[in-house]
Short mmCIF file of C-alpha atoms in Angstrom, two decimals:
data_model
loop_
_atom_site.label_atom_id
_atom_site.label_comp_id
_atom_site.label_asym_id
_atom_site.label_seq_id
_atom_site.Cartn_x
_atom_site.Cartn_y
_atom_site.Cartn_z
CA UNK A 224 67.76 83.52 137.96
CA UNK A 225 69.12 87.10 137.48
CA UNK A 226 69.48 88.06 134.08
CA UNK A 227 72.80 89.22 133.18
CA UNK A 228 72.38 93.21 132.01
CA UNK A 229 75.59 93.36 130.71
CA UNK A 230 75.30 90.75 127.84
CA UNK A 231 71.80 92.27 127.31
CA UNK A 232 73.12 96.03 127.06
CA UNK A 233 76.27 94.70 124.80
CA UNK A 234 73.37 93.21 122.31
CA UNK A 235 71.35 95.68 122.28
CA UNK A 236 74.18 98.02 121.47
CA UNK A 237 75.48 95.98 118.95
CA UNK A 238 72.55 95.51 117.12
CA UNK A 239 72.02 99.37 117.39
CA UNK A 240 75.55 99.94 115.82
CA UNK A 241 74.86 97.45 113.33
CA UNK A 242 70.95 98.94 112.02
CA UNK A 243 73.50 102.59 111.89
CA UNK A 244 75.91 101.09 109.96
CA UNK A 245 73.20 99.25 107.66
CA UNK A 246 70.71 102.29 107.05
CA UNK A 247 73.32 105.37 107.27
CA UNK A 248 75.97 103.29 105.71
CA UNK A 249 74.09 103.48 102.00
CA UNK A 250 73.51 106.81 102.42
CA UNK A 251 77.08 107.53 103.30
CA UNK A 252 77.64 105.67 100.39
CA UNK A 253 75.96 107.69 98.15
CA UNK A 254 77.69 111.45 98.85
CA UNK A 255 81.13 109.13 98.36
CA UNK A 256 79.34 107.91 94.90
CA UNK A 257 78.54 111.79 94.04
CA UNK A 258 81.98 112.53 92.37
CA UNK A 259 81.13 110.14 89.45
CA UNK A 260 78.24 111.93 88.13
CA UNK A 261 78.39 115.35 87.56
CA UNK A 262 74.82 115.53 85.61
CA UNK A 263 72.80 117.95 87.61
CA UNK A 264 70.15 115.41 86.90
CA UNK A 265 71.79 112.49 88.12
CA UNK A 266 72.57 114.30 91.51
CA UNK A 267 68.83 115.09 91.94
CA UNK A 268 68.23 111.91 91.92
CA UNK A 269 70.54 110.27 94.19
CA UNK A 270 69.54 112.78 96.60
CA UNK A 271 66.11 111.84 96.15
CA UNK A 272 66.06 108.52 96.82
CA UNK A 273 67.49 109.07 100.60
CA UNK A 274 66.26 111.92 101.15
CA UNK A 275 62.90 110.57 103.15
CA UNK A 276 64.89 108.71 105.16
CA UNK A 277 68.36 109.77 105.90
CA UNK A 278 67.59 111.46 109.21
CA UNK A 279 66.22 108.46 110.40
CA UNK A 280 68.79 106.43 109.70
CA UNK A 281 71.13 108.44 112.05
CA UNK A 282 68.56 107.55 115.17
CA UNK A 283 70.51 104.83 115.67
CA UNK A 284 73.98 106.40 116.38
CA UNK A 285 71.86 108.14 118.81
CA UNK A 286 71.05 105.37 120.26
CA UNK A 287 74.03 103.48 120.14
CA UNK A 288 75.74 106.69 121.87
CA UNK A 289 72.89 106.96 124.75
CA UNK A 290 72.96 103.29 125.20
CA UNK A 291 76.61 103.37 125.80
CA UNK A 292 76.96 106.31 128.07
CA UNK A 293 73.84 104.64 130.11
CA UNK A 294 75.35 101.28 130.33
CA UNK A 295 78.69 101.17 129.82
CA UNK A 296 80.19 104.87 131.54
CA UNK A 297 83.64 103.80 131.62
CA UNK A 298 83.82 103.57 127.86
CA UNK A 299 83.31 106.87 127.74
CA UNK A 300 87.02 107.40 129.87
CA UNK A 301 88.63 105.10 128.17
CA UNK A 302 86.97 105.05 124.25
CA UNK A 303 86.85 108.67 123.67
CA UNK A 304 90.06 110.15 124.82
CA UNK A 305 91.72 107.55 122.82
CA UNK A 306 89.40 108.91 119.91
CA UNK A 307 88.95 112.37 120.72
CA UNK A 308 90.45 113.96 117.60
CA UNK A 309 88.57 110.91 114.78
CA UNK A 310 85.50 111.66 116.56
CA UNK A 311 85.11 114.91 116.78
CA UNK A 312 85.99 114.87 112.86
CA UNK A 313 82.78 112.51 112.27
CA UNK A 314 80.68 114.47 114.08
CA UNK A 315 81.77 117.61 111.64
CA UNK A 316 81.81 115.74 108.74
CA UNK A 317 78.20 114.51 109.33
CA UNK A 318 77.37 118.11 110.48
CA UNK A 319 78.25 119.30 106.76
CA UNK A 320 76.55 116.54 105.36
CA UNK A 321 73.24 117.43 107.28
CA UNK A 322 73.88 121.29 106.06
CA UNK A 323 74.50 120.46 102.68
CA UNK A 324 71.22 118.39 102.64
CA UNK A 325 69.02 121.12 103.89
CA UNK A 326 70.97 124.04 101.75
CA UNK A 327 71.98 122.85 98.60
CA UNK A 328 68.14 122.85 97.30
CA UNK A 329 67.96 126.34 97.91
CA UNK A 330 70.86 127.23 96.95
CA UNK A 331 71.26 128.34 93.12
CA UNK A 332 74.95 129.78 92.55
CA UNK A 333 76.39 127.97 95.70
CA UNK A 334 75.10 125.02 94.92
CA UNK A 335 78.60 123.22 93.66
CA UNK A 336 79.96 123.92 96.89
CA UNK A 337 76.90 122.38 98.92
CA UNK A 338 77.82 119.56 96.62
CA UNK A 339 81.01 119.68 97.66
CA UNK A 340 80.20 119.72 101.52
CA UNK A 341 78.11 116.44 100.59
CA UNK A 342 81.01 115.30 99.42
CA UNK A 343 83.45 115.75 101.93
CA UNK A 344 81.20 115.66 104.85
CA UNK A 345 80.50 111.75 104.12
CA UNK A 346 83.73 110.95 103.33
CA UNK A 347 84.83 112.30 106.61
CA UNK A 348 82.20 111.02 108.58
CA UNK A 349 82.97 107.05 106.64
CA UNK A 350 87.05 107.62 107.37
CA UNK A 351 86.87 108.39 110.70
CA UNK A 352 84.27 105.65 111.52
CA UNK A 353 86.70 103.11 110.41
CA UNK A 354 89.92 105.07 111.81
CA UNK A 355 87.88 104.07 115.08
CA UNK A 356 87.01 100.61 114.42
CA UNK A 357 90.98 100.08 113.46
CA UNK A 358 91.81 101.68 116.91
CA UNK A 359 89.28 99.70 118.69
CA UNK A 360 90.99 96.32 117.14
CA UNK A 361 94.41 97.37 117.11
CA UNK A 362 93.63 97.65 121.39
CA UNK A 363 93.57 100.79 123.44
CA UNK A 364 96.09 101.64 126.63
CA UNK A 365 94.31 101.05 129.84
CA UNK A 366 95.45 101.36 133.31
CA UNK A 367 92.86 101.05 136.57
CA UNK A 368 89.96 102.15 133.69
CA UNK A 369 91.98 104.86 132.76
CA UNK A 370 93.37 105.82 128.69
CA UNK A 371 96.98 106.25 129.80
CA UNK A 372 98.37 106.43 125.76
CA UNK A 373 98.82 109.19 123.73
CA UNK A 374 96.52 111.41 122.05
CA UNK A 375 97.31 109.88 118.75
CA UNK A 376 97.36 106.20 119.31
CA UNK A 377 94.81 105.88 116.97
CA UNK A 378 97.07 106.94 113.88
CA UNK A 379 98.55 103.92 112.34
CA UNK A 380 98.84 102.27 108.88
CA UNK A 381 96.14 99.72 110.05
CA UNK A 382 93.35 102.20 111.24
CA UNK A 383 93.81 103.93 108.21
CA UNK A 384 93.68 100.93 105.98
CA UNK A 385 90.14 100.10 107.76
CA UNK A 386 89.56 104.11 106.98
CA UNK A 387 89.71 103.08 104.03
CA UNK A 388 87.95 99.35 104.34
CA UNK A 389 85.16 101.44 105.50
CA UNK A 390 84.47 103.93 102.40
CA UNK A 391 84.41 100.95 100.10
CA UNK A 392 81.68 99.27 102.14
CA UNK A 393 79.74 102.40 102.29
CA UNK A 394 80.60 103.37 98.38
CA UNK A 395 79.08 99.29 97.25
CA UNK A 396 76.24 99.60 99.56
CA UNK A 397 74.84 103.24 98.03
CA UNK A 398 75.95 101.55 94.53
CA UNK A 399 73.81 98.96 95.26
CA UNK A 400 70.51 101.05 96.72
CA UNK A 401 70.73 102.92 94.03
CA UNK A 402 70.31 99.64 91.19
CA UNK A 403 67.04 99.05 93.64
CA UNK A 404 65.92 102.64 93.76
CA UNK A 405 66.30 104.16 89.75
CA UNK A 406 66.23 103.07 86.74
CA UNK A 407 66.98 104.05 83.08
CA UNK A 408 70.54 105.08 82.41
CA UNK A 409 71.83 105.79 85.38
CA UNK A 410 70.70 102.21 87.27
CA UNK A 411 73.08 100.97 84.15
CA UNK A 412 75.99 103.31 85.47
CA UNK A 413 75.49 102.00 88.74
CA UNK A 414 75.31 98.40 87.50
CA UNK A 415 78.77 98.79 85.74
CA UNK A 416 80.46 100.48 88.67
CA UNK A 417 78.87 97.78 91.19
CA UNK A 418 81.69 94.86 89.73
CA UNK A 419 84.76 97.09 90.23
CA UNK A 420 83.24 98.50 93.75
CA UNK A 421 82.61 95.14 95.34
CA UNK A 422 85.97 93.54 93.46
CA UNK A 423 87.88 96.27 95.35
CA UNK A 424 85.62 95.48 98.52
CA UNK A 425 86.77 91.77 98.20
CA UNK A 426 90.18 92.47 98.17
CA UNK A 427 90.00 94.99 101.03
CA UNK A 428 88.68 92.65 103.13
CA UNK A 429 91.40 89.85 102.08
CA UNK A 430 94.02 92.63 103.63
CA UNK A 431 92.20 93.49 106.46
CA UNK A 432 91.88 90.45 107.78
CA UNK A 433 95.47 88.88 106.93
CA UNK A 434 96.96 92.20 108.38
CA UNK A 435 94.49 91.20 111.27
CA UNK A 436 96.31 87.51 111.52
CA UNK A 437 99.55 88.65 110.83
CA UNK A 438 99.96 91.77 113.02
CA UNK A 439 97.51 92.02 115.52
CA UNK A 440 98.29 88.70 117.91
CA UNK A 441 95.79 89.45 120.64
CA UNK A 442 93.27 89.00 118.05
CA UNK A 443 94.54 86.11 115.99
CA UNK A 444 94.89 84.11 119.24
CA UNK A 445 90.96 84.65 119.93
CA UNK A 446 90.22 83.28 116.25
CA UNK A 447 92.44 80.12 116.69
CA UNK A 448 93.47 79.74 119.91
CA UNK A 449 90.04 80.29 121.68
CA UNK A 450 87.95 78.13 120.37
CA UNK A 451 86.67 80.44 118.37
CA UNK A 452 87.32 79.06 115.05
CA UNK A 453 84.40 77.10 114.20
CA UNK A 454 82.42 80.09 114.28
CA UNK A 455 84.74 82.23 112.41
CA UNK A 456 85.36 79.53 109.70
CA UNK A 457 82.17 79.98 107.48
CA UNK A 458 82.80 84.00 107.41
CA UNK A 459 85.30 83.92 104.59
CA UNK A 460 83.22 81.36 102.57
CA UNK A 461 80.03 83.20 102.69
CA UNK A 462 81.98 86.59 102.26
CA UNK A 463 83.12 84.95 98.62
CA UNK A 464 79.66 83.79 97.95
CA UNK A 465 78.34 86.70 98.63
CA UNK A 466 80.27 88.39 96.52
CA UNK A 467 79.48 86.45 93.70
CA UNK A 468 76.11 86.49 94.09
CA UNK A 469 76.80 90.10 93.27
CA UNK A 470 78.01 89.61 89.86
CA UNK A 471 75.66 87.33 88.96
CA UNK A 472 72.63 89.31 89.75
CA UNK A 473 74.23 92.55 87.98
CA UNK A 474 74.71 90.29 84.93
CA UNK A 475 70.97 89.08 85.66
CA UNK A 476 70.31 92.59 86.33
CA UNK A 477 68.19 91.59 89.27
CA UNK A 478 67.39 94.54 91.43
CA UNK A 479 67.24 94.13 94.57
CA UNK A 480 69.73 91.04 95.33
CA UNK A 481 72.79 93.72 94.87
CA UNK A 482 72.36 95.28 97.75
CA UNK A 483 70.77 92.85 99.94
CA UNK A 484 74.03 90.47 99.07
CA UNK A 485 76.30 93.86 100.05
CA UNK A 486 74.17 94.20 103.22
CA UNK A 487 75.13 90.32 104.10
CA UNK A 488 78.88 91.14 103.46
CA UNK A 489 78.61 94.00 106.27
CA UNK A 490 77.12 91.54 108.38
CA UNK A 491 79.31 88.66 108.15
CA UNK A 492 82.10 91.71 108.83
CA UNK A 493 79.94 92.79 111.49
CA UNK A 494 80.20 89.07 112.94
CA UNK A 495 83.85 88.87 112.82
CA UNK A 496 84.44 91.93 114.31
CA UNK A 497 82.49 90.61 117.21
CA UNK A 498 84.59 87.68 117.03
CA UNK A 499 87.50 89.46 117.41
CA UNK A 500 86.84 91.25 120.28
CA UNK A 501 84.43 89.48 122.70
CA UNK A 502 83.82 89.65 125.46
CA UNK A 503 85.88 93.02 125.83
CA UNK A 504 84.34 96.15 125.03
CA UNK A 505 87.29 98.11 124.79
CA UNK A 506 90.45 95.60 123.66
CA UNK A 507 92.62 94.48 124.98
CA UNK A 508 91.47 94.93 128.72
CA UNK A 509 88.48 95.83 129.11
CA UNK A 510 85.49 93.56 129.14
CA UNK A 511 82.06 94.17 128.97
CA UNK A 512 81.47 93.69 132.91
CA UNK A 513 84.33 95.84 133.83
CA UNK A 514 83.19 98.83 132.06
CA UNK A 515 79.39 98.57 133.36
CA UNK A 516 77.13 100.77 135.35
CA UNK A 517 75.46 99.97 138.38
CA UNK A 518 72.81 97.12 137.93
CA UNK A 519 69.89 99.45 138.99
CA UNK A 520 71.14 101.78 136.43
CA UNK A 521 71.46 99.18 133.35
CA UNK A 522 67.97 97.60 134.36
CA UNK A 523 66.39 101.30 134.80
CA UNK A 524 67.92 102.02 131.12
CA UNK A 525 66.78 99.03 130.11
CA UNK A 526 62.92 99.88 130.81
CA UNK A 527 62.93 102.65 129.04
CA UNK A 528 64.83 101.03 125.58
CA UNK A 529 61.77 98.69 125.95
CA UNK A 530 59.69 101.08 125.79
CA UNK A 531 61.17 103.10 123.02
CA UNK A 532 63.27 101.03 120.74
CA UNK A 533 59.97 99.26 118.99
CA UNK A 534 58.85 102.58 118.36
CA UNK A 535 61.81 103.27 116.67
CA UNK A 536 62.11 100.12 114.58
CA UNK A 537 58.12 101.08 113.74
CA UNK A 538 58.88 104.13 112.95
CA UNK A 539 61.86 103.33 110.34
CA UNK A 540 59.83 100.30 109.07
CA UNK A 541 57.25 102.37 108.12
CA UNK A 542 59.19 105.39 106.27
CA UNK A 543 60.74 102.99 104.00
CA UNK A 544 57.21 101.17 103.76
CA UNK A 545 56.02 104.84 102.62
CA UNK A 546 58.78 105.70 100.14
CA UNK A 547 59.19 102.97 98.43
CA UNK A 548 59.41 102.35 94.79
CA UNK A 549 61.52 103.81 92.71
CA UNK A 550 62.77 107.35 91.92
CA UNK A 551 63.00 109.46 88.82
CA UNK A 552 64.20 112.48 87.30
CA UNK A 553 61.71 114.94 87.69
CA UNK A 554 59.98 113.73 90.97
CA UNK A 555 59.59 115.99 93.38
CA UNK A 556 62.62 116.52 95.42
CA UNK A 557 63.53 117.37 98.88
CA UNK A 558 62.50 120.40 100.58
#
């Protein structure tokens, strides 16, 4: 029985997209959570408590990106041209981001605007990722695996709305690693903003995913018309449990349940995203069998992601196995 590489290389993807969006989500999170406390203090310690890891966390856009090229080429023609101008902006907002990590601690009077390319650098980066996944749902123009639309397909009121959808995911899941990783004062700022954050969340989702229904047919027929529906079905419910398991462990002032309940929520997204779009890889043509490399090339790939993908998943396991606990003012910082 021949295993089938493409269904292998689209999970392996997937769940490579999905650790990214997980790890460097929070992260993200945190430089669009910097704006609300201006307490040199404060910063320091935000900083702090990703500062071990963030690099890491980024392995897996890496990987996602290899995987793809490796397995999936035509992507590549058809994906990126349609996306040129969003991703290229990622890539320079998470350039910024990395320079403002390594800079601002040395810096002493340009340290504001380090802060400020923190700032801006994961804002950008957060934006453009969902300006993508809104261009990815809305469907892309393909002809004989070729992008024949225009440059800026991608701009519409809907990919900007899951812009948008995006930085309020990232925003609730640094609100929420930051209740598990401080304490004192400013784990009770973070407690108070977590209710508005993941309200806002809520109702971000609501309009995503009527706008979804309403406007993007292609996709509604795959929830209800495909059979589809009694897997979709307990998304919604969970999403609103979820949610308020939230506010119940912020009034509880449990610590870690916050974030682990805001990691569910970008799963259960995560889920109907793949809902939406299976088995095409790049909607509304292009499947995942269509798009894939030679089978000697997926299963030669595939050796080598044996190989190193544990390593990986070690190797993250173990930084956050190494820095946990929790982080205060005065610790030492990142250098």
């Amino acid at each position: 029985m021949q295993i089938d590489l493409p269904v292998v290389w689209a999970f392996i993807i997937g769940l490579g997209v999905f650790i990214y969006v997980m790890l460097d989500g929070f992260d993200l999170g945190i430089g669009l959570l910097f704006p609300f406390f201006e307490a040199k203090g404060d910063r320091e310690v935000m900083l702090n408590t990703i500062a071990p890891v963030w690099d890491g966390n980024e392995t897996f856009l890496v990987l996602g990106g290899a995987g793809l090229y490796g397995a999936f080429p035509v992507v590549y023609s058809t994906l990126l041209p349609a996306n040129y101008m969003p991703l290229i902006l990622m890539v320079v907002g998470l350039i910024f981001r990395g320079a403002a990590f390594e800079l601002r601690a040395k810096a002493n009077r340009t340290q504001h605007a380090w802060d400020l390319a923190f700032i801006g650098g994961s804002a950008l980066a957060a934006f453009c990722q969902g300006i993508v996944l809104g261009s990815l749902l809305q469907g892309i123009k393909i002809v004989n695996a070729r992008f024949v639309g225009d440059p800026f397909d991608w701009l519409s009121p809907f990919s900007v709305f899951c812009g948008i959808g995006v930085l309020m995911t990232y925003a609730t899941l640094g609100c929420g690693w930051l209740i598990l990783k401080t304490d004192g004062e400013l784990q009770r700022k973070m407690r108070e903003l977590m209710r508005p954050l993941v309200s806002v969340l809520l109702a971000t989702i609501v309009i995503v995913s009527l706008w979804t229904v309403v406007g993007l047919p292609a996709v509604a027929q795959r929830w209800f018309g495909s059979g589809n529906l009694g897997w979709f079905l307990p998304v919604p419910i969970l999403v609103v449990l979820c949610v308020w398991g939230i506010f119940r462990s912020v009034r509880l002032q449990h610590e870690a349940m916050p974030f682990l309940l805001t990691l569910a929520i970008c799963f259960l997204g995560y889920t109907g995203l793949v809902i939406s779009i299976w088995p095409y890889i790049v909607p509304p043509s292009l499947t995942i069998w269509d798009a894939s490399s030679s089978h000697s090339s997926q299963l030669f790939a595939l050796v080598g992601t044996v190989i190193v993908l544990p390593i990986i998943l070690v190797y993250n396991a173990m930084q956050y196995r190494v820095f946990r606990g929790k982080v205060r003012e005065g610790d030492a910082g990142y250098h």
